[in-house]
Amino acid sequence: MNLYEAIYNRKSVRKYTSERIPEAVLEKIKAFAGKAAALNDQLRVEVQIIDCTRKKPDLKGLWKVEAPYYLLFYSEQGKGYERNAGYMLEQIVLYMAAKGIGSCYLGGSRMGVPLMDGMRRVMVVAFGYPEGKLYRDSPLAKRLPLSELCVFKEEAGEQIKTVLKAARLAPSAMNTQPWRFIVYSNRIYIFSRKPALSVKMLDGMREISMGIMMSHIMLAAEELWLELITSTDEQYEGKNYKSGEYVATVTLH
Ligand SMILES: Cc1cc2nc3c(=O)[nH]c(=O)nc-3n(C[C@H](O)[C@H](O)[C@H](O)COP(=O)(O)O)c2cc1C
């Protein structure tokens, strides 16, 4: 299974066995994290793995999940760092899924130090071998249909549709699925839907979710051997939208 295929199979895993993951596999996860693609490669990031197989996890916050391992993602707080974190983390999560390891993002949880070496802890991810199923068939994923997420301005070809299907399956905080798309034959304008009430922590989670979704677009484009150009369009960027925010334009060749 490659990362693209894992998009169609992964799900959040909230129950784990206490089985240890071999050291060599943990090393591979760290090595993969070190070379995951970034939206902004100027931002310094670091991944830490906490082994809780022999101790109780020191996990605080809401919607916690007990797991044998946790991955902490730290990032410098430059422009778009939360979106970048989601983009990189999802590749790691899909890599683990492809290797038989389950995981769950824990946006409401705190673990370890909040600040390290000028970087902020952006996310905690629980992981380990699942108790029960690791995979789920994509039709069973609770997601909005593309007809609700997209406005089709032109006839979309099979390739753009494939990219949108992968984007649609992205996990998001509380399954809010904040992404919306305006679709032309070879480009997609991406918007992020704002909730009626803006809460700072939830804004961060929305940004992380947008980054996760953008990694699915990137992986689908790679799978189809398409060239993907991500840009920002001045025409949309300056505008104020009542219910959403322009994020980026992706052009596919
Ligand atoms: C940024 C983010 C934060 C999340 N935080 C939590 C959390 O604190 N606790 C939890 O149990 N699940 C959390 N989740 C998992 C989502 O609830 C889950 O991805 C979503 O409901 C879709 O389900 P699926 O992952 O099984 O496809 C989070 C997901 C994301 C992307």
PDB file of C-alpha atoms and ligand atoms in Angstrom:
ATOM      1  CA  MET A   1       0.000   0.000   0.000  1.00  0.00           C
ATOM      2  CA  ASN A   2       1.373   3.427  -0.893  1.00  0.00           C
ATOM      3  CA  LEU A   3       0.418   6.741   0.724  1.00  0.00           C
ATOM      4  CA  TYR A   4      -2.212   7.497  -1.919  1.00  0.00           C
ATOM      5  CA  GLU A   5      -3.871   4.112  -1.374  1.00  0.00           C
ATOM      6  CA  ALA A   6      -3.766   4.677   2.376  1.00  0.00           C
ATOM      7  CA  ILE A   7      -5.982   7.788   1.885  1.00  0.00           C
ATOM      8  CA  TYR A   8      -8.771   5.393   0.886  1.00  0.00           C
ATOM      9  CA  ASN A   9      -8.231   3.031   3.808  1.00  0.00           C
ATOM     10  CA  ARG A  10      -7.212   4.979   6.885  1.00  0.00           C
ATOM     11  CA  LYS A  11      -9.463   5.879   9.761  1.00  0.00           C
ATOM     12  CA  SER A  12      -8.916   7.232  13.253  1.00  0.00           C
ATOM     13  CA  VAL A  13      -7.936   4.418  15.620  1.00  0.00           C
ATOM     14  CA  ARG A  14      -8.921   4.990  19.255  1.00  0.00           C
ATOM     15  CA  LYS A  15      -8.254   1.530  20.758  1.00  0.00           C
ATOM     16  CA  TYR A  16      -4.804  -0.013  20.788  1.00  0.00           C
ATOM     17  CA  THR A  17      -3.061  -3.163  21.912  1.00  0.00           C
ATOM     18  CA  SER A  18      -0.029  -2.760  24.158  1.00  0.00           C
ATOM     19  CA  GLU A  19       2.224  -4.496  21.617  1.00  0.00           C
ATOM     20  CA  ARG A  20       5.558  -2.784  21.140  1.00  0.00           C
ATOM     21  CA  ILE A  21       6.532  -1.444  17.743  1.00  0.00           C
ATOM     22  CA  PRO A  22      10.033  -2.666  16.774  1.00  0.00           C
ATOM     23  CA  GLU A  23      12.733  -0.019  17.266  1.00  0.00           C
ATOM     24  CA  ALA A  24      13.672  -0.251  13.582  1.00  0.00           C
ATOM     25  CA  VAL A  25      10.094   0.630  12.558  1.00  0.00           C
ATOM     26  CA  LEU A  26      10.034   3.617  14.948  1.00  0.00           C
ATOM     27  CA  GLU A  27      13.321   4.752  13.411  1.00  0.00           C
ATOM     28  CA  LYS A  28      11.782   4.455   9.943  1.00  0.00           C
ATOM     29  CA  ILE A  29       8.822   6.608  11.014  1.00  0.00           C
ATOM     30  CA  LYS A  30      11.232   9.267  12.298  1.00  0.00           C
ATOM     31  CA  ALA A  31      13.293   9.086   9.122  1.00  0.00           C
ATOM     32  CA  PHE A  32      10.154   9.396   6.991  1.00  0.00           C
ATOM     33  CA  ALA A  33       9.008  12.392   9.062  1.00  0.00           C
ATOM     34  CA  GLY A  34      12.374  14.005   8.372  1.00  0.00           C
ATOM     35  CA  LYS A  35      11.816  13.878   4.642  1.00  0.00           C
ATOM     36  CA  ALA A  36       8.048  14.469   4.377  1.00  0.00           C
ATOM     37  CA  ALA A  37       7.181  17.198   1.855  1.00  0.00           C
ATOM     38  CA  ALA A  38       6.464  20.647   3.301  1.00  0.00           C
ATOM     39  CA  LEU A  39       4.274  23.525   2.122  1.00  0.00           C
ATOM     40  CA  ASN A  40       6.897  25.881   3.501  1.00  0.00           C
ATOM     41  CA  ASP A  41      10.306  24.254   3.864  1.00  0.00           C
ATOM     42  CA  GLN A  42      11.724  27.379   5.534  1.00  0.00           C
ATOM     43  CA  LEU A  43       9.906  26.435   8.736  1.00  0.00           C
ATOM     44  CA  ARG A  44      11.934  24.413  11.222  1.00  0.00           C
ATOM     45  CA  VAL A  45       9.985  21.386  12.473  1.00  0.00           C
ATOM     46  CA  GLU A  46      10.708  18.452  14.748  1.00  0.00           C
ATOM     47  CA  VAL A  47       9.011  15.198  15.572  1.00  0.00           C
ATOM     48  CA  GLN A  48       9.301  13.422  18.922  1.00  0.00           C
ATOM     49  CA  ILE A  49       8.098   9.918  19.675  1.00  0.00           C
ATOM     50  CA  ILE A  50       7.073   9.116  23.251  1.00  0.00           C
ATOM     51  CA  ASP A  51       7.023   5.439  24.224  1.00  0.00           C
ATOM     52  CA  CYS A  52       4.282   4.783  26.792  1.00  0.00           C
ATOM     53  CA  THR A  53       4.308   0.995  26.609  1.00  0.00           C
ATOM     54  CA  ARG A  54       5.849   0.795  30.098  1.00  0.00           C
ATOM     55  CA  LYS A  55       4.417   3.918  31.717  1.00  0.00           C
ATOM     56  CA  LYS A  56       1.091   5.692  31.870  1.00  0.00           C
ATOM     57  CA  PRO A  57       0.931   8.534  29.352  1.00  0.00           C
ATOM     58  CA  ASP A  58       1.077  12.004  30.880  1.00  0.00           C
ATOM     59  CA  LEU A  59      -1.676  13.268  28.617  1.00  0.00           C
ATOM     60  CA  LYS A  60      -3.895  16.243  29.488  1.00  0.00           C
ATOM     61  CA  GLY A  61      -6.844  17.895  27.802  1.00  0.00           C
ATOM     62  CA  LEU A  62     -10.033  16.896  26.036  1.00  0.00           C
ATOM     63  CA  TRP A  63     -11.025  13.972  23.802  1.00  0.00           C
ATOM     64  CA  LYS A  64      -7.944  12.016  24.868  1.00  0.00           C
ATOM     65  CA  VAL A  65      -7.061   8.616  23.499  1.00  0.00           C
ATOM     66  CA  GLU A  66      -4.872   6.135  25.384  1.00  0.00           C
ATOM     67  CA  ALA A  67      -2.210   4.636  23.183  1.00  0.00           C
ATOM     68  CA  PRO A  68       1.161   2.916  23.526  1.00  0.00           C
ATOM     69  CA  TYR A  69       2.927   5.682  21.587  1.00  0.00           C
ATOM     70  CA  TYR A  70       2.503   9.372  20.906  1.00  0.00           C
ATOM     71  CA  LEU A  71       4.038  11.546  18.251  1.00  0.00           C
ATOM     72  CA  LEU A  72       4.574  15.199  19.115  1.00  0.00           C
ATOM     73  CA  PHE A  73       4.959  17.633  16.230  1.00  0.00           C
ATOM     74  CA  TYR A  74       6.838  20.868  16.934  1.00  0.00           C
ATOM     75  CA  SER A  75       7.153  23.796  14.536  1.00  0.00           C
ATOM     76  CA  GLU A  76       8.569  27.245  14.352  1.00  0.00           C
ATOM     77  CA  GLN A  77       5.664  29.717  14.357  1.00  0.00           C
ATOM     78  CA  GLY A  78       6.176  31.320  10.930  1.00  0.00           C
ATOM     79  CA  LYS A  79       3.487  32.154   8.346  1.00  0.00           C
ATOM     80  CA  GLY A  80       1.181  29.209   7.681  1.00  0.00           C
ATOM     81  CA  TYR A  81       2.914  26.945  10.207  1.00  0.00           C
ATOM     82  CA  GLU A  82      -0.259  25.145  11.296  1.00  0.00           C
ATOM     83  CA  ARG A  83      -1.258  24.393   7.722  1.00  0.00           C
ATOM     84  CA  ASN A  84       2.263  23.190   7.044  1.00  0.00           C
ATOM     85  CA  ALA A  85       2.118  20.974  10.136  1.00  0.00           C
ATOM     86  CA  GLY A  86      -1.100  19.318   8.931  1.00  0.00           C
ATOM     87  CA  TYR A  87       0.410  18.793   5.486  1.00  0.00           C
ATOM     88  CA  MET A  88       3.483  17.054   6.891  1.00  0.00           C
ATOM     89  CA  LEU A  89       1.671  15.144   9.643  1.00  0.00           C
ATOM     90  CA  GLU A  90      -0.836  13.573   7.291  1.00  0.00           C
ATOM     91  CA  GLN A  91       1.968  12.079   5.226  1.00  0.00           C
ATOM     92  CA  ILE A  92       3.364  10.545   8.432  1.00  0.00           C
ATOM     93  CA  VAL A  93      -0.088   9.276   9.460  1.00  0.00           C
ATOM     94  CA  LEU A  94      -0.615   7.695   6.017  1.00  0.00           C
ATOM     95  CA  TYR A  95       2.888   6.193   6.111  1.00  0.00           C
ATOM     96  CA  MET A  96       2.051   4.566   9.454  1.00  0.00           C
ATOM     97  CA  ALA A  97      -1.303   3.306   8.120  1.00  0.00           C
ATOM     98  CA  ALA A  98       0.480   1.742   5.149  1.00  0.00           C
ATOM     99  CA  LYS A  99       2.843  -0.006   7.617  1.00  0.00           C
ATOM    100  CA  GLY A 100      -0.039  -1.473   9.673  1.00  0.00           C
ATOM    101  CA  ILE A 101       0.046   1.137  12.432  1.00  0.00           C
ATOM    102  CA  GLY A 102      -3.104   2.958  13.533  1.00  0.00           C
ATOM    103  CA  SER A 103      -3.206   6.587  14.679  1.00  0.00           C
ATOM    104  CA  CYS A 104      -5.463   9.391  15.835  1.00  0.00           C
ATOM    105  CA  TYR A 105      -4.857  13.150  15.827  1.00  0.00           C
ATOM    106  CA  LEU A 106      -5.376  14.626  19.283  1.00  0.00           C
ATOM    107  CA  GLY A 107      -6.019  18.321  18.784  1.00  0.00           C
ATOM    108  CA  GLY A 108      -7.488  18.705  22.266  1.00  0.00           C
ATOM    109  CA  SER A 109      -4.576  17.020  24.055  1.00  0.00           C
ATOM    110  CA  ARG A 110      -1.368  18.247  25.604  1.00  0.00           C
ATOM    111  CA  MET A 111       1.756  16.216  26.274  1.00  0.00           C
ATOM    112  CA  GLY A 112       5.417  17.035  26.804  1.00  0.00           C
ATOM    113  CA  VAL A 113       6.670  20.625  26.801  1.00  0.00           C
ATOM    114  CA  PRO A 114       4.593  23.218  24.904  1.00  0.00           C
ATOM    115  CA  LEU A 115       7.680  25.046  23.643  1.00  0.00           C
ATOM    116  CA  MET A 116      10.997  23.551  22.623  1.00  0.00           C
ATOM    117  CA  ASP A 117      13.998  25.256  21.121  1.00  0.00           C
ATOM    118  CA  GLY A 118      11.911  28.140  19.692  1.00  0.00           C
ATOM    119  CA  MET A 119       9.262  25.776  18.344  1.00  0.00           C
ATOM    120  CA  ARG A 120       5.647  25.245  19.474  1.00  0.00           C
ATOM    121  CA  ARG A 121       3.978  21.874  19.948  1.00  0.00           C
ATOM    122  CA  VAL A 122       1.313  21.959  17.242  1.00  0.00           C
ATOM    123  CA  MET A 123      -0.182  18.483  17.550  1.00  0.00           C
ATOM    124  CA  VAL A 124      -0.161  15.243  19.507  1.00  0.00           C
ATOM    125  CA  VAL A 125      -0.886  12.053  17.531  1.00  0.00           C
ATOM    126  CA  ALA A 126      -1.683   8.775  19.321  1.00  0.00           C
ATOM    127  CA  PHE A 127      -0.420   5.664  17.547  1.00  0.00           C
ATOM    128  CA  GLY A 128       0.179   1.942  17.866  1.00  0.00           C
ATOM    129  CA  TYR A 129      -1.112  -1.409  16.682  1.00  0.00           C
ATOM    130  CA  PRO A 130      -4.914  -1.317  16.601  1.00  0.00           C
ATOM    131  CA  GLU A 131      -7.217  -3.390  18.738  1.00  0.00           C
ATOM    132  CA  GLY A 132      -9.784  -4.138  16.054  1.00  0.00           C
ATOM    133  CA  LYS A 133      -9.762  -2.841  12.546  1.00  0.00           C
ATOM    134  CA  LEU A 134      -7.030  -0.620  11.144  1.00  0.00           C
ATOM    135  CA  TYR A 135      -8.737   0.116   7.854  1.00  0.00           C
ATOM    136  CA  ARG A 136     -12.171   1.205   6.653  1.00  0.00           C
ATOM    137  CA  ASP A 137     -13.508   1.156   3.133  1.00  0.00           C
ATOM    138  CA  SER A 138     -13.766   4.720   1.871  1.00  0.00           C
ATOM    139  CA  PRO A 139     -17.546   4.604   1.136  1.00  0.00           C
ATOM    140  CA  LEU A 140     -18.026   4.165   4.896  1.00  0.00           C
ATOM    141  CA  ALA A 141     -16.153   7.382   5.745  1.00  0.00           C
ATOM    142  CA  LYS A 142     -18.594  10.060   6.924  1.00  0.00           C
ATOM    143  CA  ARG A 143     -17.894  12.866   4.496  1.00  0.00           C
ATOM    144  CA  LEU A 144     -19.910  15.511   2.647  1.00  0.00           C
ATOM    145  CA  PRO A 145     -20.555  14.655  -1.016  1.00  0.00           C
ATOM    146  CA  LEU A 146     -18.485  16.476  -3.645  1.00  0.00           C
ATOM    147  CA  SER A 147     -21.694  18.133  -4.834  1.00  0.00           C
ATOM    148  CA  GLU A 148     -21.807  20.014  -1.497  1.00  0.00           C
ATOM    149  CA  LEU A 149     -18.116  20.820  -1.382  1.00  0.00           C
ATOM    150  CA  CYS A 150     -17.644  22.042  -4.941  1.00  0.00           C
ATOM    151  CA  VAL A 151     -18.964  24.622  -7.337  1.00  0.00           C
ATOM    152  CA  PHE A 152     -18.171  23.340 -10.820  1.00  0.00           C
ATOM    153  CA  LYS A 153     -17.534  26.291 -13.143  1.00  0.00           C
ATOM    154  CA  GLU A 154     -16.408  24.058 -16.008  1.00  0.00           C
ATOM    155  CA  GLU A 155     -16.716  20.395 -16.876  1.00  0.00           C
ATOM    156  CA  ALA A 156     -14.253  18.570 -14.600  1.00  0.00           C
ATOM    157  CA  GLY A 157     -12.235  15.763 -16.183  1.00  0.00           C
ATOM    158  CA  GLU A 158     -11.539  12.377 -14.573  1.00  0.00           C
ATOM    159  CA  GLN A 159      -8.172  13.504 -13.210  1.00  0.00           C
ATOM    160  CA  ILE A 160      -9.508  16.571 -11.394  1.00  0.00           C
ATOM    161  CA  LYS A 161     -12.330  14.418 -10.028  1.00  0.00           C
ATOM    162  CA  THR A 162      -9.811  11.884  -8.713  1.00  0.00           C
ATOM    163  CA  VAL A 163      -7.906  14.675  -6.973  1.00  0.00           C
ATOM    164  CA  LEU A 164     -11.129  16.036  -5.431  1.00  0.00           C
ATOM    165  CA  LYS A 165     -12.157  12.577  -4.217  1.00  0.00           C
ATOM    166  CA  ALA A 166      -8.859  12.253  -2.355  1.00  0.00           C
ATOM    167  CA  ALA A 167      -9.254  15.774  -0.898  1.00  0.00           C
ATOM    168  CA  ARG A 168     -12.772  14.961   0.294  1.00  0.00           C
ATOM    169  CA  LEU A 169     -11.565  11.984   2.349  1.00  0.00           C
ATOM    170  CA  ALA A 170      -9.188  14.060   4.483  1.00  0.00           C
ATOM    171  CA  PRO A 171      -9.707  13.828   8.231  1.00  0.00           C
ATOM    172  CA  SER A 172     -10.491  17.085  10.034  1.00  0.00           C
ATOM    173  CA  ALA A 173     -10.958  18.258  13.606  1.00  0.00           C
ATOM    174  CA  MET A 174     -14.395  17.034  14.744  1.00  0.00           C
ATOM    175  CA  ASN A 175     -14.964  16.026  11.134  1.00  0.00           C
ATOM    176  CA  THR A 176     -15.847  19.642  10.306  1.00  0.00           C
ATOM    177  CA  GLN A 177     -14.532  19.319   6.714  1.00  0.00           C
ATOM    178  CA  PRO A 178     -13.924  23.066   6.361  1.00  0.00           C
ATOM    179  CA  TRP A 179     -12.755  22.891   2.720  1.00  0.00           C
ATOM    180  CA  ARG A 180     -14.751  24.205  -0.207  1.00  0.00           C
ATOM    181  CA  PHE A 181     -13.699  24.222  -3.858  1.00  0.00           C
ATOM    182  CA  ILE A 182     -14.408  26.235  -7.002  1.00  0.00           C
ATOM    183  CA  VAL A 183     -13.493  23.916  -9.832  1.00  0.00           C
ATOM    184  CA  TYR A 184     -12.369  24.671 -13.391  1.00  0.00           C
ATOM    185  CA  SER A 185     -11.180  22.127 -15.939  1.00  0.00           C
ATOM    186  CA  ASN A 186      -7.557  22.190 -14.763  1.00  0.00           C
ATOM    187  CA  ARG A 187      -7.523  24.243 -11.572  1.00  0.00           C
ATOM    188  CA  ILE A 188      -9.123  24.278  -8.160  1.00  0.00           C
ATOM    189  CA  TYR A 189      -9.651  27.362  -5.999  1.00  0.00           C
ATOM    190  CA  ILE A 190      -9.513  26.292  -2.377  1.00  0.00           C
ATOM    191  CA  PHE A 191     -11.497  28.043   0.355  1.00  0.00           C
ATOM    192  CA  SER A 192     -11.727  27.390   4.058  1.00  0.00           C
ATOM    193  CA  ARG A 193     -15.151  27.713   5.642  1.00  0.00           C
ATOM    194  CA  LYS A 194     -15.226  29.862   8.749  1.00  0.00           C
ATOM    195  CA  PRO A 195     -17.536  28.890  11.607  1.00  0.00           C
ATOM    196  CA  ALA A 196     -19.997  31.533  12.807  1.00  0.00           C
ATOM    197  CA  LEU A 197     -17.971  31.965  16.008  1.00  0.00           C
ATOM    198  CA  SER A 198     -14.217  32.123  15.721  1.00  0.00           C
ATOM    199  CA  VAL A 199     -12.270  30.539  18.591  1.00  0.00           C
ATOM    200  CA  LYS A 200      -8.478  30.801  18.394  1.00  0.00           C
ATOM    201  CA  MET A 201      -7.779  27.147  19.188  1.00  0.00           C
ATOM    202  CA  LEU A 202     -10.388  25.990  16.668  1.00  0.00           C
ATOM    203  CA  ASP A 203      -8.962  28.345  14.023  1.00  0.00           C
ATOM    204  CA  GLY A 204      -5.651  26.514  14.493  1.00  0.00           C
ATOM    205  CA  MET A 205      -7.367  23.142  14.126  1.00  0.00           C
ATOM    206  CA  ARG A 206      -9.052  24.371  10.946  1.00  0.00           C
ATOM    207  CA  GLU A 207      -5.698  25.407   9.525  1.00  0.00           C
ATOM    208  CA  ILE A 208      -4.190  22.014  10.387  1.00  0.00           C
ATOM    209  CA  SER A 209      -7.172  20.305   8.728  1.00  0.00           C
ATOM    210  CA  MET A 210      -6.692  22.424   5.582  1.00  0.00           C
ATOM    211  CA  GLY A 211      -3.045  21.349   5.447  1.00  0.00           C
ATOM    212  CA  ILE A 212      -4.076  17.703   5.810  1.00  0.00           C
ATOM    213  CA  MET A 213      -6.495  18.077   2.893  1.00  0.00           C
ATOM    214  CA  MET A 214      -3.830  19.767   0.751  1.00  0.00           C
ATOM    215  CA  SER A 215      -1.490  16.813   1.304  1.00  0.00           C
ATOM    216  CA  HIS A 216      -4.215  14.549  -0.115  1.00  0.00           C
ATOM    217  CA  ILE A 217      -4.359  16.771  -3.226  1.00  0.00           C
ATOM    218  CA  MET A 218      -0.576  16.546  -3.563  1.00  0.00           C
ATOM    219  CA  LEU A 219      -0.536  12.750  -3.159  1.00  0.00           C
ATOM    220  CA  ALA A 220      -3.344  12.261  -5.682  1.00  0.00           C
ATOM    221  CA  ALA A 221      -1.569  14.510  -8.199  1.00  0.00           C
ATOM    222  CA  GLU A 222       1.640  12.497  -7.688  1.00  0.00           C
ATOM    223  CA  GLU A 223      -0.232   9.241  -8.175  1.00  0.00           C
ATOM    224  CA  LEU A 224      -1.615  10.545 -11.483  1.00  0.00           C
ATOM    225  CA  TRP A 225       1.809  11.885 -12.564  1.00  0.00           C
ATOM    226  CA  LEU A 226       0.361  15.377 -12.781  1.00  0.00           C
ATOM    227  CA  GLU A 227       2.372  18.510 -12.276  1.00  0.00           C
ATOM    228  CA  LEU A 228       0.852  20.466  -9.406  1.00  0.00           C
ATOM    229  CA  ILE A 229       1.391  24.191  -9.038  1.00  0.00           C
ATOM    230  CA  THR A 230       0.125  25.858  -5.872  1.00  0.00           C
ATOM    231  CA  SER A 231      -0.271  29.615  -6.065  1.00  0.00           C
ATOM    232  CA  THR A 232      -2.259  32.440  -4.525  1.00  0.00           C
ATOM    233  CA  ASP A 233      -4.499  34.516  -6.740  1.00  0.00           C
ATOM    234  CA  GLU A 234      -4.583  38.258  -6.017  1.00  0.00           C
ATOM    235  CA  GLN A 235      -8.110  38.463  -7.376  1.00  0.00           C
ATOM    236  CA  TYR A 236      -9.326  36.279  -4.489  1.00  0.00           C
ATOM    237  CA  GLU A 237      -6.716  36.969  -1.843  1.00  0.00           C
ATOM    238  CA  GLY A 238      -7.689  40.520  -0.971  1.00  0.00           C
ATOM    239  CA  LYS A 239     -11.427  39.833  -0.856  1.00  0.00           C
ATOM    240  CA  ASN A 240     -13.439  39.441   2.288  1.00  0.00           C
ATOM    241  CA  TYR A 241     -15.864  36.541   2.187  1.00  0.00           C
ATOM    242  CA  LYS A 242     -18.682  36.240   4.683  1.00  0.00           C
ATOM    243  CA  SER A 243     -18.429  32.532   5.357  1.00  0.00           C
ATOM    244  CA  GLY A 244     -14.998  31.549   4.136  1.00  0.00           C
ATOM    245  CA  GLU A 245     -11.446  32.444   3.398  1.00  0.00           C
ATOM    246  CA  TYR A 246      -9.484  31.976   0.189  1.00  0.00           C
ATOM    247  CA  VAL A 247      -6.572  29.606   0.767  1.00  0.00           C
ATOM    248  CA  ALA A 248      -4.813  28.825  -2.512  1.00  0.00           C
ATOM    249  CA  THR A 249      -5.211  27.833  -6.128  1.00  0.00           C
ATOM    250  CA  VAL A 250      -3.884  24.528  -7.405  1.00  0.00           C
ATOM    251  CA  THR A 251      -3.296  24.089 -11.106  1.00  0.00           C
ATOM    252  CA  LEU A 252      -2.835  20.617 -12.542  1.00  0.00           C
ATOM    253  CA  HIS A 253      -1.101  19.794 -15.836  1.00  0.00           C
TER     254      HIS A 253
HETATM  255  C1  LIG B   1      -6.731  18.560  13.510  1.00  0.00           C
HETATM  256  C2  LIG B   1      -7.479  17.367  14.079  1.00  0.00           C
HETATM  257  C3  LIG B   1      -7.712  17.273  15.445  1.00  0.00           C
HETATM  258  C4  LIG B   1      -8.369  16.144  15.972  1.00  0.00           C
HETATM  259  N1  LIG B   1      -8.537  16.042  17.323  1.00  0.00           N
HETATM  260  C5  LIG B   1      -9.088  14.920  17.853  1.00  0.00           C
HETATM  261  C6  LIG B   1      -9.167  14.732  19.280  1.00  0.00           C
HETATM  262  O1  LIG B   1      -8.754  15.601  20.061  1.00  0.00           O
HETATM  263  N2  LIG B   1      -9.675  13.566  19.747  1.00  0.00           N
HETATM  264  C7  LIG B   1     -10.148  12.581  18.918  1.00  0.00           C
HETATM  265  O2  LIG B   1     -10.595  11.542  19.408  1.00  0.00           O
HETATM  266  N3  LIG B   1     -10.107  12.728  17.549  1.00  0.00           N
HETATM  267  C8  LIG B   1      -9.577  13.868  17.019  1.00  0.00           C
HETATM  268  N4  LIG B   1      -9.468  14.016  15.637  1.00  0.00           N
HETATM  269  C9  LIG B   1      -9.976  12.957  14.751  1.00  0.00           C
HETATM  270  C10 LIG B   1     -11.243  13.393  14.013  1.00  0.00           C
HETATM  271  O3  LIG B   1     -12.335  13.388  14.887  1.00  0.00           O
HETATM  272  C11 LIG B   1     -11.452  12.449  12.815  1.00  0.00           C
HETATM  273  O4  LIG B   1     -10.372  12.549  11.945  1.00  0.00           O
HETATM  274  C12 LIG B   1     -12.731  12.769  12.046  1.00  0.00           C
HETATM  275  O5  LIG B   1     -13.855  12.578  12.865  1.00  0.00           O
HETATM  276  C13 LIG B   1     -12.861  11.877  10.797  1.00  0.00           C
HETATM  277  O6  LIG B   1     -12.841  10.517  11.107  1.00  0.00           O
HETATM  278  P1  LIG B   1     -11.771   9.530  10.512  1.00  0.00           P
HETATM  279  O7  LIG B   1     -10.399  10.076  10.908  1.00  0.00           O
HETATM  280  O8  LIG B   1     -12.028   8.204  11.142  1.00  0.00           O
HETATM  281  O9  LIG B   1     -11.888   9.534   9.017  1.00  0.00           O
HETATM  282  C14 LIG B   1      -8.826  15.123  15.098  1.00  0.00           C
HETATM  283  C15 LIG B   1      -8.588  15.236  13.728  1.00  0.00           C
HETATM  284  C16 LIG B   1      -7.912  16.322  13.217  1.00  0.00           C
HETATM  285  C17 LIG B   1      -7.632  16.392  11.751  1.00  0.00           C
END
